[in-house]
Amino acid sequence: SQTIHQWPATLVQPVGSPLSLECTVEGTSNPNLYWYRQAAGRGLQLLFYSVGIGQISSEVPQNLSASRPQDRQFILSSKKLLLSDSGFYLCAWSTLPYGYTFGSGTRLTVV
Amino acid sequence: AQSVTQPDIHITVSEGASLELRCNYSYGATPYLFWYVQSPGQGLQLLLKYFSGDTLVQGIKGFEAEFKRSQSSFNLRKPSVHWSDAAEYFCAVGAGNNDMRFGAGTRLTVKP
């Protein structure tokens, strides 16, 4: 069966520090992978998506970047965190028309 | 590109009462439609989905949704709400290019 792993679950980082969030999927090959951010009380904002190794599309300009070094690995990074980067980050993979499967999320607090 | 509107930011219902959460979409072709539920601090769980065929779809946890093409709607319903249904609900529309857009969500509060 397909599963998706996302870690860490919670993270508190100081402003200006680097960030690395990792997401891996199992039980599928060549998935489309996505990073979403959910700010407090708001909906889901698509940050990045990837249709293959090394292929990254950015939806919004921001302080974050994404990489896909392996077929089933998707990493969200930042060189210097801002306060506005705080939020709940969700990784997902999809094979339409079956919808998305989401990871359990990472709660990032930048202090 | 497709888009989704969930008109209700927050809904409060009494336990045992019926529930309907509204979702309207915009898309030029037949969409793929989804409802997800998110408990606090958790990821999103798929409740149900519509691709084609019967416009009334059944999902998990006693939820159902009806696709109405004429109204561009995909409203989520449950005949009797339980306290454990309190959560955030997201409607989503997918296109054939593996792109999916989510509504802003509706937060459901259940009163005892």
PDB file of C-alpha atoms in Angstrom:
ATOM      1  CA  SER A   1       0.000   0.000   0.000  1.00  0.00           C
ATOM      2  CA  GLN A   2       1.036   3.572  -0.575  1.00  0.00           C
ATOM      3  CA  THR A   3       2.187   5.575   2.400  1.00  0.00           C
ATOM      4  CA  ILE A   4       3.700   8.988   2.878  1.00  0.00           C
ATOM      5  CA  HIS A   5       6.056   9.994   5.636  1.00  0.00           C
ATOM      6  CA  GLN A   6       6.749  13.510   6.723  1.00  0.00           C
ATOM      7  CA  TRP A   7       9.074  14.742   9.469  1.00  0.00           C
ATOM      8  CA  PRO A   8       9.613  16.290  11.845  1.00  0.00           C
ATOM      9  CA  ALA A   9       6.115  16.690  13.285  1.00  0.00           C
ATOM     10  CA  THR A  10       6.946  19.922  15.076  1.00  0.00           C
ATOM     11  CA  LEU A  11       9.813  22.343  14.774  1.00  0.00           C
ATOM     12  CA  VAL A  12      10.725  25.577  16.509  1.00  0.00           C
ATOM     13  CA  GLN A  13      13.436  27.544  14.758  1.00  0.00           C
ATOM     14  CA  PRO A  14      14.926  31.017  15.296  1.00  0.00           C
ATOM     15  CA  VAL A  15      14.655  33.688  12.645  1.00  0.00           C
ATOM     16  CA  GLY A  16      17.542  33.469  10.213  1.00  0.00           C
ATOM     17  CA  SER A  17      18.195  29.768  10.761  1.00  0.00           C
ATOM     18  CA  PRO A  18      18.045  27.197   7.933  1.00  0.00           C
ATOM     19  CA  LEU A  19      15.195  24.762   7.360  1.00  0.00           C
ATOM     20  CA  SER A  20      14.914  21.285   5.943  1.00  0.00           C
ATOM     21  CA  LEU A  21      11.659  19.333   5.918  1.00  0.00           C
ATOM     22  CA  GLU A  22      11.608  15.912   4.373  1.00  0.00           C
ATOM     23  CA  CYS A  23       8.861  13.887   2.762  1.00  0.00           C
ATOM     24  CA  THR A  24       9.105  10.367   1.401  1.00  0.00           C
ATOM     25  CA  VAL A  25       6.540   8.110  -0.200  1.00  0.00           C
ATOM     26  CA  GLU A  26       6.385   4.339  -0.374  1.00  0.00           C
ATOM     27  CA  GLY A  27       4.498   1.919  -2.531  1.00  0.00           C
ATOM     28  CA  THR A  28       4.424   3.990  -5.699  1.00  0.00           C
ATOM     29  CA  SER A  29       6.825   5.132  -8.362  1.00  0.00           C
ATOM     30  CA  ASN A  30       7.156   8.429 -10.178  1.00  0.00           C
ATOM     31  CA  PRO A  31       4.539  10.171  -8.057  1.00  0.00           C
ATOM     32  CA  ASN A  32       3.600  13.796  -8.405  1.00  0.00           C
ATOM     33  CA  LEU A  33       4.640  15.428  -5.149  1.00  0.00           C
ATOM     34  CA  TYR A  34       3.445  18.643  -3.546  1.00  0.00           C
ATOM     35  CA  TRP A  35       4.280  20.980  -0.678  1.00  0.00           C
ATOM     36  CA  TYR A  36       1.441  22.997   0.822  1.00  0.00           C
ATOM     37  CA  ARG A  37       1.441  25.553   3.591  1.00  0.00           C
ATOM     38  CA  GLN A  38      -1.477  26.199   5.844  1.00  0.00           C
ATOM     39  CA  ALA A  39      -1.303  29.416   7.842  1.00  0.00           C
ATOM     40  CA  ALA A  40      -3.378  29.689  11.013  1.00  0.00           C
ATOM     41  CA  GLY A  41      -7.077  29.905  10.167  1.00  0.00           C
ATOM     42  CA  ARG A  42      -6.450  29.833   6.442  1.00  0.00           C
ATOM     43  CA  GLY A  43      -6.725  27.335   3.651  1.00  0.00           C
ATOM     44  CA  LEU A  44      -4.055  25.419   1.811  1.00  0.00           C
ATOM     45  CA  GLN A  45      -1.543  27.301  -0.277  1.00  0.00           C
ATOM     46  CA  LEU A  46       0.351  25.313  -2.896  1.00  0.00           C
ATOM     47  CA  LEU A  47       4.054  26.110  -2.619  1.00  0.00           C
ATOM     48  CA  PHE A  48       5.811  23.651  -4.919  1.00  0.00           C
ATOM     49  CA  TYR A  49       5.057  20.628  -7.003  1.00  0.00           C
ATOM     50  CA  SER A  50       7.243  18.112  -8.757  1.00  0.00           C
ATOM     51  CA  VAL A  51       6.461  15.674 -11.559  1.00  0.00           C
ATOM     52  CA  GLY A  52       9.857  13.973 -11.484  1.00  0.00           C
ATOM     53  CA  ILE A  53      13.424  13.927 -10.159  1.00  0.00           C
ATOM     54  CA  GLY A  54      14.951  17.369 -10.334  1.00  0.00           C
ATOM     55  CA  GLN A  55      11.738  18.913 -11.687  1.00  0.00           C
ATOM     56  CA  ILE A  56      10.364  21.599  -9.404  1.00  0.00           C
ATOM     57  CA  SER A  57       7.666  24.146 -10.103  1.00  0.00           C
ATOM     58  CA  SER A  58       7.077  27.048  -7.777  1.00  0.00           C
ATOM     59  CA  GLU A  59       3.616  28.467  -7.359  1.00  0.00           C
ATOM     60  CA  VAL A  60       4.460  31.584  -5.381  1.00  0.00           C
ATOM     61  CA  PRO A  61       7.639  33.623  -4.892  1.00  0.00           C
ATOM     62  CA  GLN A  62       8.920  33.160  -1.392  1.00  0.00           C
ATOM     63  CA  ASN A  63      11.745  32.479   0.949  1.00  0.00           C
ATOM     64  CA  LEU A  64      11.536  28.728   0.468  1.00  0.00           C
ATOM     65  CA  SER A  65      12.878  26.255  -2.068  1.00  0.00           C
ATOM     66  CA  ALA A  66      12.221  22.622  -2.863  1.00  0.00           C
ATOM     67  CA  SER A  67      14.265  19.775  -4.239  1.00  0.00           C
ATOM     68  CA  ARG A  68      13.603  16.252  -5.403  1.00  0.00           C
ATOM     69  CA  PRO A  69      16.851  14.324  -5.235  1.00  0.00           C
ATOM     70  CA  GLN A  70      15.192  10.913  -5.557  1.00  0.00           C
ATOM     71  CA  ASP A  71      11.984   9.662  -7.115  1.00  0.00           C
ATOM     72  CA  ARG A  72      10.159   9.340  -3.819  1.00  0.00           C
ATOM     73  CA  GLN A  73      11.817  12.085  -1.805  1.00  0.00           C
ATOM     74  CA  PHE A  74      10.750  15.697  -1.666  1.00  0.00           C
ATOM     75  CA  ILE A  75      12.536  18.280   0.471  1.00  0.00           C
ATOM     76  CA  LEU A  76      11.465  21.757   1.492  1.00  0.00           C
ATOM     77  CA  SER A  77      14.259  24.120   2.460  1.00  0.00           C
ATOM     78  CA  SER A  78      15.156  27.623   3.432  1.00  0.00           C
ATOM     79  CA  LYS A  79      18.532  29.248   3.941  1.00  0.00           C
ATOM     80  CA  LYS A  80      17.202  31.861   6.365  1.00  0.00           C
ATOM     81  CA  LEU A  81      13.803  31.570   7.978  1.00  0.00           C
ATOM     82  CA  LEU A  82      11.485  34.527   8.408  1.00  0.00           C
ATOM     83  CA  LEU A  83       8.751  34.951  11.004  1.00  0.00           C
ATOM     84  CA  SER A  84       6.228  34.759   8.178  1.00  0.00           C
ATOM     85  CA  ASP A  85       7.392  31.225   7.355  1.00  0.00           C
ATOM     86  CA  SER A  86       5.574  29.922  10.418  1.00  0.00           C
ATOM     87  CA  GLY A  87       2.743  27.580   9.582  1.00  0.00           C
ATOM     88  CA  PHE A  88       1.657  24.032   9.040  1.00  0.00           C
ATOM     89  CA  TYR A  89       3.424  22.360   6.124  1.00  0.00           C
ATOM     90  CA  LEU A  90       1.899  19.422   4.340  1.00  0.00           C
ATOM     91  CA  CYS A  91       3.438  17.106   1.806  1.00  0.00           C
ATOM     92  CA  ALA A  92       1.186  15.214  -0.591  1.00  0.00           C
ATOM     93  CA  TRP A  93       1.388  12.882  -3.546  1.00  0.00           C
ATOM     94  CA  SER A  94      -1.198  12.398  -6.190  1.00  0.00           C
ATOM     95  CA  THR A  95      -2.369  10.222  -8.997  1.00  0.00           C
ATOM     96  CA  LEU A  96      -5.506  11.793 -10.367  1.00  0.00           C
ATOM     97  CA  PRO A  97      -8.269  10.899 -10.439  1.00  0.00           C
ATOM     98  CA  TYR A  98      -7.694   9.264  -7.111  1.00  0.00           C
ATOM     99  CA  GLY A  99      -6.912  12.473  -5.295  1.00  0.00           C
ATOM    100  CA  TYR A 100      -4.120  13.388  -2.983  1.00  0.00           C
ATOM    101  CA  THR A 101      -2.679  11.490  -0.058  1.00  0.00           C
ATOM    102  CA  PHE A 102      -1.311  13.791   2.608  1.00  0.00           C
ATOM    103  CA  GLY A 103       1.419  13.417   5.150  1.00  0.00           C
ATOM    104  CA  SER A 104       0.702  14.151   8.783  1.00  0.00           C
ATOM    105  CA  GLY A 105       2.206  17.630   8.529  1.00  0.00           C
ATOM    106  CA  THR A 106       4.942  19.665  10.200  1.00  0.00           C
ATOM    107  CA  ARG A 107       4.101  22.505  12.550  1.00  0.00           C
ATOM    108  CA  LEU A 108       6.830  25.108  12.078  1.00  0.00           C
ATOM    109  CA  THR A 109       7.143  27.994  14.508  1.00  0.00           C
ATOM    110  CA  VAL A 110       9.737  30.627  13.746  1.00  0.00           C
ATOM    111  CA  VAL A 111      10.683  32.640  16.820  1.00  0.00           C
TER     112      VAL A 111
ATOM    113  CA  ALA B   1      -7.640  27.062 -14.170  1.00  0.00           C
ATOM    114  CA  GLN B   2     -10.035  25.474 -11.756  1.00  0.00           C
ATOM    115  CA  SER B   3     -11.047  27.100  -8.469  1.00  0.00           C
ATOM    116  CA  VAL B   4     -13.128  26.256  -5.430  1.00  0.00           C
ATOM    117  CA  THR B   5     -15.253  28.360  -3.115  1.00  0.00           C
ATOM    118  CA  GLN B   6     -16.441  27.330   0.302  1.00  0.00           C
ATOM    119  CA  PRO B   7     -18.826  30.126   1.314  1.00  0.00           C
ATOM    120  CA  ASP B   8     -19.004  29.218   4.986  1.00  0.00           C
ATOM    121  CA  ILE B   9     -15.899  29.832   7.074  1.00  0.00           C
ATOM    122  CA  HIS B  10     -17.392  28.454  10.278  1.00  0.00           C
ATOM    123  CA  ILE B  11     -20.515  26.420  10.990  1.00  0.00           C
ATOM    124  CA  THR B  12     -21.909  25.332  14.347  1.00  0.00           C
ATOM    125  CA  VAL B  13     -24.427  22.522  14.640  1.00  0.00           C
ATOM    126  CA  SER B  14     -25.856  20.579  17.547  1.00  0.00           C
ATOM    127  CA  GLU B  15     -24.926  16.956  17.987  1.00  0.00           C
ATOM    128  CA  GLY B  16     -27.483  14.797  16.236  1.00  0.00           C
ATOM    129  CA  ALA B  17     -28.525  17.528  13.827  1.00  0.00           C
ATOM    130  CA  SER B  18     -28.055  17.283  10.092  1.00  0.00           C
ATOM    131  CA  LEU B  19     -25.152  18.964   8.338  1.00  0.00           C
ATOM    132  CA  GLU B  20     -24.557  20.450   4.921  1.00  0.00           C
ATOM    133  CA  LEU B  21     -21.284  22.091   3.926  1.00  0.00           C
ATOM    134  CA  ARG B  22     -21.317  24.039   0.708  1.00  0.00           C
ATOM    135  CA  CYS B  23     -18.787  23.873  -2.089  1.00  0.00           C
ATOM    136  CA  ASN B  24     -18.885  25.605  -5.462  1.00  0.00           C
ATOM    137  CA  TYR B  25     -16.308  25.073  -8.160  1.00  0.00           C
ATOM    138  CA  SER B  26     -15.269  26.645 -11.401  1.00  0.00           C
ATOM    139  CA  TYR B  27     -13.916  24.467 -14.174  1.00  0.00           C
ATOM    140  CA  GLY B  28     -14.612  24.213 -17.861  1.00  0.00           C
ATOM    141  CA  ALA B  29     -14.797  20.444 -18.100  1.00  0.00           C
ATOM    142  CA  THR B  30     -16.087  17.679 -15.865  1.00  0.00           C
ATOM    143  CA  PRO B  31     -14.057  18.012 -12.712  1.00  0.00           C
ATOM    144  CA  TYR B  32     -12.740  15.546 -10.239  1.00  0.00           C
ATOM    145  CA  LEU B  33     -14.194  16.601  -6.895  1.00  0.00           C
ATOM    146  CA  PHE B  34     -13.078  15.748  -3.387  1.00  0.00           C
ATOM    147  CA  TRP B  35     -13.876  16.397   0.236  1.00  0.00           C
ATOM    148  CA  TYR B  36     -11.180  16.159   2.893  1.00  0.00           C
ATOM    149  CA  VAL B  37     -11.331  16.428   6.660  1.00  0.00           C
ATOM    150  CA  GLN B  38      -8.573  17.744   8.901  1.00  0.00           C
ATOM    151  CA  SER B  39      -8.511  17.280  12.656  1.00  0.00           C
ATOM    152  CA  PRO B  40      -6.434  19.825  14.602  1.00  0.00           C
ATOM    153  CA  GLY B  41      -2.722  19.378  14.039  1.00  0.00           C
ATOM    154  CA  GLN B  42      -3.229  16.539  11.592  1.00  0.00           C
ATOM    155  CA  GLY B  43      -2.940  15.989   7.877  1.00  0.00           C
ATOM    156  CA  LEU B  44      -5.918  15.792   5.566  1.00  0.00           C
ATOM    157  CA  GLN B  45      -7.969  12.635   5.215  1.00  0.00           C
ATOM    158  CA  LEU B  46     -10.019  11.896   2.134  1.00  0.00           C
ATOM    159  CA  LEU B  47     -13.749  11.586   2.891  1.00  0.00           C
ATOM    160  CA  LEU B  48     -15.070  10.960  -0.605  1.00  0.00           C
ATOM    161  CA  LYS B  49     -14.507  11.714  -4.265  1.00  0.00           C
ATOM    162  CA  TYR B  50     -16.446  12.090  -7.480  1.00  0.00           C
ATOM    163  CA  PHE B  51     -15.104  11.245 -10.935  1.00  0.00           C
ATOM    164  CA  SER B  52     -18.135  10.362 -12.996  1.00  0.00           C
ATOM    165  CA  GLY B  53     -21.323   8.314 -12.882  1.00  0.00           C
ATOM    166  CA  ASP B  54     -23.762   8.485  -9.985  1.00  0.00           C
ATOM    167  CA  THR B  55     -23.864  12.067  -8.792  1.00  0.00           C
ATOM    168  CA  LEU B  56     -24.521  11.055  -5.187  1.00  0.00           C
ATOM    169  CA  VAL B  57     -21.365   9.618  -3.676  1.00  0.00           C
ATOM    170  CA  GLN B  58     -20.956   7.930  -0.353  1.00  0.00           C
ATOM    171  CA  GLY B  59     -17.875   8.377   1.758  1.00  0.00           C
ATOM    172  CA  ILE B  60     -16.421   7.329   5.047  1.00  0.00           C
ATOM    173  CA  LYS B  61     -17.792   8.248   8.468  1.00  0.00           C
ATOM    174  CA  GLY B  62     -21.365   8.473   7.169  1.00  0.00           C
ATOM    175  CA  PHE B  63     -20.758  11.417   4.848  1.00  0.00           C
ATOM    176  CA  GLU B  64     -22.172  11.837   1.366  1.00  0.00           C
ATOM    177  CA  ALA B  65     -21.926  14.497  -1.302  1.00  0.00           C
ATOM    178  CA  GLU B  66     -23.950  15.336  -4.368  1.00  0.00           C
ATOM    179  CA  PHE B  67     -22.518  16.673  -7.617  1.00  0.00           C
ATOM    180  CA  LYS B  68     -24.852  19.161  -9.281  1.00  0.00           C
ATOM    181  CA  ARG B  69     -23.444  20.259 -12.605  1.00  0.00           C
ATOM    182  CA  SER B  70     -26.139  22.901 -13.181  1.00  0.00           C
ATOM    183  CA  GLN B  71     -25.184  24.603  -9.925  1.00  0.00           C
ATOM    184  CA  SER B  72     -21.438  23.854 -10.089  1.00  0.00           C
ATOM    185  CA  SER B  73     -21.750  22.505  -6.597  1.00  0.00           C
ATOM    186  CA  PHE B  74     -20.541  19.535  -4.588  1.00  0.00           C
ATOM    187  CA  ASN B  75     -22.081  19.907  -1.143  1.00  0.00           C
ATOM    188  CA  LEU B  76     -21.175  17.589   1.702  1.00  0.00           C
ATOM    189  CA  ARG B  77     -23.924  16.195   3.916  1.00  0.00           C
ATOM    190  CA  LYS B  78     -24.380  14.082   6.976  1.00  0.00           C
ATOM    191  CA  PRO B  79     -27.798  13.226   8.434  1.00  0.00           C
ATOM    192  CA  SER B  80     -26.721  13.167  12.078  1.00  0.00           C
ATOM    193  CA  VAL B  81     -23.552  14.844  13.299  1.00  0.00           C
ATOM    194  CA  HIS B  82     -21.411  13.349  16.052  1.00  0.00           C
ATOM    195  CA  TRP B  83     -19.148  15.315  18.377  1.00  0.00           C
ATOM    196  CA  SER B  84     -16.145  13.619  16.745  1.00  0.00           C
ATOM    197  CA  ASP B  85     -17.035  15.279  13.438  1.00  0.00           C
ATOM    198  CA  ALA B  86     -15.758  18.618  14.718  1.00  0.00           C
ATOM    199  CA  ALA B  87     -12.901  19.465  12.358  1.00  0.00           C
ATOM    200  CA  GLU B  88     -11.956  21.517   9.313  1.00  0.00           C
ATOM    201  CA  TYR B  89     -13.410  20.406   5.998  1.00  0.00           C
ATOM    202  CA  PHE B  90     -11.888  21.142   2.625  1.00  0.00           C
ATOM    203  CA  CYS B  91     -13.438  20.809  -0.779  1.00  0.00           C
ATOM    204  CA  ALA B  92     -11.078  20.350  -3.720  1.00  0.00           C
ATOM    205  CA  VAL B  93     -11.323  20.203  -7.497  1.00  0.00           C
ATOM    206  CA  GLY B  94      -8.856  18.380  -9.711  1.00  0.00           C
ATOM    207  CA  ALA B  95      -8.136  18.710 -13.387  1.00  0.00           C
ATOM    208  CA  GLY B  96      -6.596  16.196 -15.729  1.00  0.00           C
ATOM    209  CA  ASN B  97      -3.154  17.737 -15.352  1.00  0.00           C
ATOM    210  CA  ASN B  98      -2.716  16.453 -11.795  1.00  0.00           C
ATOM    211  CA  ASP B  99      -3.346  19.925 -10.462  1.00  0.00           C
ATOM    212  CA  MET B 100      -5.751  20.192  -7.585  1.00  0.00           C
ATOM    213  CA  ARG B 101      -7.121  23.321  -5.955  1.00  0.00           C
ATOM    214  CA  PHE B 102      -8.523  23.526  -2.468  1.00  0.00           C
ATOM    215  CA  GLY B 103     -11.175  25.722  -0.966  1.00  0.00           C
ATOM    216  CA  ALA B 104     -10.364  27.848   2.066  1.00  0.00           C
ATOM    217  CA  GLY B 105     -12.045  25.339   4.354  1.00  0.00           C
ATOM    218  CA  THR B 106     -15.063  25.284   6.653  1.00  0.00           C
ATOM    219  CA  ARG B 107     -14.548  24.823  10.353  1.00  0.00           C
ATOM    220  CA  LEU B 108     -17.247  22.718  11.964  1.00  0.00           C
ATOM    221  CA  THR B 109     -18.083  23.083  15.651  1.00  0.00           C
ATOM    222  CA  VAL B 110     -20.445  20.569  17.242  1.00  0.00           C
ATOM    223  CA  LYS B 111     -22.459  21.647  20.269  1.00  0.00           C
ATOM    224  CA  PRO B 112     -23.366  19.033  22.880  1.00  0.00           C
TER     225      PRO B 112
END
